mmCIF file with all atom_site columns, C-alpha atoms in Angstrom:
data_model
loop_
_atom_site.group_PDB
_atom_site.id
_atom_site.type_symbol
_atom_site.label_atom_id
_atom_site.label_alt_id
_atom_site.label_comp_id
_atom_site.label_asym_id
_atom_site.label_entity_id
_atom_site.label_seq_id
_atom_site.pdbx_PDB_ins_code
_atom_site.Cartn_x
_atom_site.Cartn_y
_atom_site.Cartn_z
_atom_site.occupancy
_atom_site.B_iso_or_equiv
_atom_site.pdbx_formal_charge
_atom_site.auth_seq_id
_atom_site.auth_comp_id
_atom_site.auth_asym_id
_atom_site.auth_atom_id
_atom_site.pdbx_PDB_model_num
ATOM 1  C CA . UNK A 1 1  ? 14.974  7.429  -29.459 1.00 94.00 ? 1  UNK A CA 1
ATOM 2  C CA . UNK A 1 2  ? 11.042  7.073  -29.997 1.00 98.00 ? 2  UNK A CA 1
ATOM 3  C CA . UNK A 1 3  ? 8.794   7.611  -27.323 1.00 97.00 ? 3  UNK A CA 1
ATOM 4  C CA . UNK A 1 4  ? 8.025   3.828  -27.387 1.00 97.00 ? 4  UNK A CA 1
ATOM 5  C CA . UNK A 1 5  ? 11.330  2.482  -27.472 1.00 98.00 ? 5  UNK A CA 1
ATOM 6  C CA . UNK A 1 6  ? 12.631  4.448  -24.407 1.00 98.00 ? 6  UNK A CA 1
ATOM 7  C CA . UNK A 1 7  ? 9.115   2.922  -22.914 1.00 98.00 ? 7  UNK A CA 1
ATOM 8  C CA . UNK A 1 8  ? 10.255  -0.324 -23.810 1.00 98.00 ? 8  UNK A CA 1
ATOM 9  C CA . UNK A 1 9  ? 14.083  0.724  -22.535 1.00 98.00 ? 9  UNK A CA 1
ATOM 10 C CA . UNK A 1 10 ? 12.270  1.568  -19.010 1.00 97.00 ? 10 UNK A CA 1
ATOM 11 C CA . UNK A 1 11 ? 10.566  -1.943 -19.006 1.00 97.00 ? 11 UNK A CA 1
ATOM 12 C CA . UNK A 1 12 ? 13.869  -3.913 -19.306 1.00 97.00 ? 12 UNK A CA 1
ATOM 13 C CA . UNK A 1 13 ? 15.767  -1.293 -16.874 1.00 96.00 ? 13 UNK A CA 1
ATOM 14 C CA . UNK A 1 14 ? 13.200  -1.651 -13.923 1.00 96.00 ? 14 UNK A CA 1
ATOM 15 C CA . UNK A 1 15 ? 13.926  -5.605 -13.621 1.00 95.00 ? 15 UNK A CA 1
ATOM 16 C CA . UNK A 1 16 ? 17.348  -4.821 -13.001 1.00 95.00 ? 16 UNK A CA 1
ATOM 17 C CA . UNK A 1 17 ? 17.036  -2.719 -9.781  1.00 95.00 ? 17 UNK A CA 1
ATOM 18 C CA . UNK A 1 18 ? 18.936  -4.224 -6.746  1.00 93.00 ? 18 UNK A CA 1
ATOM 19 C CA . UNK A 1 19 ? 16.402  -3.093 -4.135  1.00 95.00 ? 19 UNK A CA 1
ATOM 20 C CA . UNK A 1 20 ? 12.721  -3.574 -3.625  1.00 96.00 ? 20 UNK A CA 1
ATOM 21 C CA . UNK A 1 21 ? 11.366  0.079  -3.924  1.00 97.00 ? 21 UNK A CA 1
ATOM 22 C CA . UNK A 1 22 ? 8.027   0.693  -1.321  1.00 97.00 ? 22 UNK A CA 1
ATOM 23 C CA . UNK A 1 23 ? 5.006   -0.535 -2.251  1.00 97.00 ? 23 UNK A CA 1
ATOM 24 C CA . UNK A 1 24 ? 3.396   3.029  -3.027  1.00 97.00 ? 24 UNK A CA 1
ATOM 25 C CA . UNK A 1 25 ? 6.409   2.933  -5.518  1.00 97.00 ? 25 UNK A CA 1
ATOM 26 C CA . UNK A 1 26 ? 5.364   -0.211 -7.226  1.00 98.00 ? 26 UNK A CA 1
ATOM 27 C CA . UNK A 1 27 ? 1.717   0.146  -7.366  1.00 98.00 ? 27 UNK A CA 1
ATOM 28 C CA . UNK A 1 28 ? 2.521   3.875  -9.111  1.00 98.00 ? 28 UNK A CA 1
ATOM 29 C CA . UNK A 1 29 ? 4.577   1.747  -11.424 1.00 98.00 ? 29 UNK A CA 1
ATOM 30 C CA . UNK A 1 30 ? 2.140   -0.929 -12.065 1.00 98.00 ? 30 UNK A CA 1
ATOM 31 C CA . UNK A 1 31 ? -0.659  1.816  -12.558 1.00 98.00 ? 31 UNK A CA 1
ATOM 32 C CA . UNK A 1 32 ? 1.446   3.804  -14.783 1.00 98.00 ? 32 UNK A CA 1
ATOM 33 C CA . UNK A 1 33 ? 2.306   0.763  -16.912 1.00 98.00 ? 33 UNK A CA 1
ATOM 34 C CA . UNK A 1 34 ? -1.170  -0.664 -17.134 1.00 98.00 ? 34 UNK A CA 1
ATOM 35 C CA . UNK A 1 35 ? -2.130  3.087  -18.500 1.00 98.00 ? 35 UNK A CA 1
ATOM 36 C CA . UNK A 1 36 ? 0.238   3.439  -21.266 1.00 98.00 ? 36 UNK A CA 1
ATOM 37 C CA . UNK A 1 37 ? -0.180  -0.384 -22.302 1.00 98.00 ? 37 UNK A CA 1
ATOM 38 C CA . UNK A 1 38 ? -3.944  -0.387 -22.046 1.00 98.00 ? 38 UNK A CA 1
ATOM 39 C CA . UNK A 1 39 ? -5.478  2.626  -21.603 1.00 98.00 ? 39 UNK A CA 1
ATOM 40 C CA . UNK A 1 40 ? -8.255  3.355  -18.696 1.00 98.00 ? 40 UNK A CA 1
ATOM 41 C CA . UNK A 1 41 ? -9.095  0.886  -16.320 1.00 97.00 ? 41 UNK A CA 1
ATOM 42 C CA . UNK A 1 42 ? -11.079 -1.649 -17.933 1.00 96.00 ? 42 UNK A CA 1
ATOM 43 C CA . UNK A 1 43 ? -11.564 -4.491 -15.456 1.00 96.00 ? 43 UNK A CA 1
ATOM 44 C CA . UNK A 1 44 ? -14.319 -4.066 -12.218 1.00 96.00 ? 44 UNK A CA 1
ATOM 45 C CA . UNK A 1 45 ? -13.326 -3.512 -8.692  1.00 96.00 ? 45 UNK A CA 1
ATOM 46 C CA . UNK A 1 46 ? -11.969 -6.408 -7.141  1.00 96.00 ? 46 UNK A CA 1
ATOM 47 C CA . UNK A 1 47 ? -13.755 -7.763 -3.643  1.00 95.00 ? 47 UNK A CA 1
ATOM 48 C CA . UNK A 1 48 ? -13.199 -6.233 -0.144  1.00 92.00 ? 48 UNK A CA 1
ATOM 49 C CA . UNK A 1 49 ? -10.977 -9.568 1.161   1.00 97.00 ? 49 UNK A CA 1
ATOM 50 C CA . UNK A 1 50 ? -8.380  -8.667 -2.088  1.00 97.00 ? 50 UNK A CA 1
ATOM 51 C CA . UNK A 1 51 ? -6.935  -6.073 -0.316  1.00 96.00 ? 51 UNK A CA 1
ATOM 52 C CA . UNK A 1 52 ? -3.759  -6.317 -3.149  1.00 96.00 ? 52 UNK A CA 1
ATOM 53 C CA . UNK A 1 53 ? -5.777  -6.389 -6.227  1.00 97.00 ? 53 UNK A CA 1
ATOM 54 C CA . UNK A 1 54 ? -8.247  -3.393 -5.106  1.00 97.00 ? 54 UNK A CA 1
ATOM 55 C CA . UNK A 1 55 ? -4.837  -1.251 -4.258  1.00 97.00 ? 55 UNK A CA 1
ATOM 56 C CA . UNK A 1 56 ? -3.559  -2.121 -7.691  1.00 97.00 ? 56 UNK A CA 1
ATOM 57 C CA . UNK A 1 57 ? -6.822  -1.128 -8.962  1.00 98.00 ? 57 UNK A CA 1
ATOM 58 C CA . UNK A 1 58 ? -7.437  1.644  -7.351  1.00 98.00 ? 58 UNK A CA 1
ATOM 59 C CA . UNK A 1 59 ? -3.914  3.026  -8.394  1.00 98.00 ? 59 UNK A CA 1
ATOM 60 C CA . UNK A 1 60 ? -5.011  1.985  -12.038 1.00 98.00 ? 60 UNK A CA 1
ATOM 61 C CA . UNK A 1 61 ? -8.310  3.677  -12.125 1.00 98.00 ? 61 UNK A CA 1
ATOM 62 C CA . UNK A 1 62 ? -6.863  6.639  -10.558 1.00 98.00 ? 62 UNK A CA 1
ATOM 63 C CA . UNK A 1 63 ? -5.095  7.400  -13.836 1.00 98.00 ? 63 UNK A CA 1
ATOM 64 C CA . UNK A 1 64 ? -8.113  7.211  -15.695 1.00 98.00 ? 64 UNK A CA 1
ATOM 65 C CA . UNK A 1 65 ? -8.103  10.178 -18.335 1.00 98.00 ? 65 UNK A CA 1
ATOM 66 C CA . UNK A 1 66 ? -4.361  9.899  -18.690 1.00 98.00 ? 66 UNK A CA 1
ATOM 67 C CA . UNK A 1 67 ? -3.401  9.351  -22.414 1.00 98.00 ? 67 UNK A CA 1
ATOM 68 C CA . UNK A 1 68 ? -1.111  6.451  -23.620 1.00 98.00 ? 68 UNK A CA 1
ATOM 69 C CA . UNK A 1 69 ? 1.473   8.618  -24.823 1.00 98.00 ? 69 UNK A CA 1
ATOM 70 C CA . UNK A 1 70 ? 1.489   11.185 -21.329 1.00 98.00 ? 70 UNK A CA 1
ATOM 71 C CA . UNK A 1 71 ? 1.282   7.447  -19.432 1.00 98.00 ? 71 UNK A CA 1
ATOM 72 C CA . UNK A 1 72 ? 4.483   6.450  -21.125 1.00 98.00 ? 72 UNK A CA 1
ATOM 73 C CA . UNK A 1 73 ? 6.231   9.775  -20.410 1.00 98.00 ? 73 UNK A CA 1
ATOM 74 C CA . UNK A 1 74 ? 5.014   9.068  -16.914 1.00 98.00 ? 74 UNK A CA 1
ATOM 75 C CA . UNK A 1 75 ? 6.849   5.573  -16.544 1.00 98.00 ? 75 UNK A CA 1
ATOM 76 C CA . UNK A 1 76 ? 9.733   6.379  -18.061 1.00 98.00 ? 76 UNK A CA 1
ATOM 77 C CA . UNK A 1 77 ? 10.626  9.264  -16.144 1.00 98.00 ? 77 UNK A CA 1
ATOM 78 C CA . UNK A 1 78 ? 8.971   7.151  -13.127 1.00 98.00 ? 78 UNK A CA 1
ATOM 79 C CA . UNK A 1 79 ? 11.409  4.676  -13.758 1.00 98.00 ? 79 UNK A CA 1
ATOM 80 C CA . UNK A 1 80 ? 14.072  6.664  -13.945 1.00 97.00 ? 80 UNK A CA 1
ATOM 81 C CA . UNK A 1 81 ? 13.682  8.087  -11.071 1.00 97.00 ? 81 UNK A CA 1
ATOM 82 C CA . UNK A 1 82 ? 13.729  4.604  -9.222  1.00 97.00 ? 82 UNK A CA 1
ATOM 83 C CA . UNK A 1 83 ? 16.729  3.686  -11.133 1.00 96.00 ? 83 UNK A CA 1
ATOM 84 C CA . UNK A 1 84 ? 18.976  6.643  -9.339  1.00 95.00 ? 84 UNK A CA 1
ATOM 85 C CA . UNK A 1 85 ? 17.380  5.661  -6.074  1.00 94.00 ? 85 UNK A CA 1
ATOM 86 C CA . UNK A 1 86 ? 17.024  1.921  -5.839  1.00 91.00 ? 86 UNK A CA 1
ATOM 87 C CA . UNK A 1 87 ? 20.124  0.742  -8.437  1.00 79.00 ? 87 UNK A CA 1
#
């Protein structure tokens, strides 16, 4: 299976976990998805009263440097992870 379509696998497998995993879980998730999908962070900081969005953004940016492909590998085996954990 191709890189992409075991990314693509991991996308469809993480909406079927029965628990919520934490939220440092998620935003690692989100972060990790946003990288392989879109590359660096390409959006500005969000204000100081969106405490949500400048988490998710933070998490984002942290990635920054991170290829597409290693940013897929990442997820994947991110999500896999969560599946044995939270399924």
């Amino acid at each position: 299976m191709s890189l992409d379509e075991q990314f693509k696998t991991a996308e469809e497998a993480v909406k079927t976990l029965t628990k919520r995993p934490t939220d440092e879980e998620l935003l690692e998730l989100y972060a990790l998805f946003k990288q392989a999908t879109i590359g660096d962070c390409n959006t500005q900081k969000p204000g100081m009263f969106d405490l949500k969005g400048k988490a998710k953004w933070q998490s984002w940016n942290d990635k920054k440097g991170l290829s597409k492909e290693d940013a897929k590998k990442a997820y994947v085996e991110w999500v896999n992870n969560l599946m044995e954990k939270y399924k």
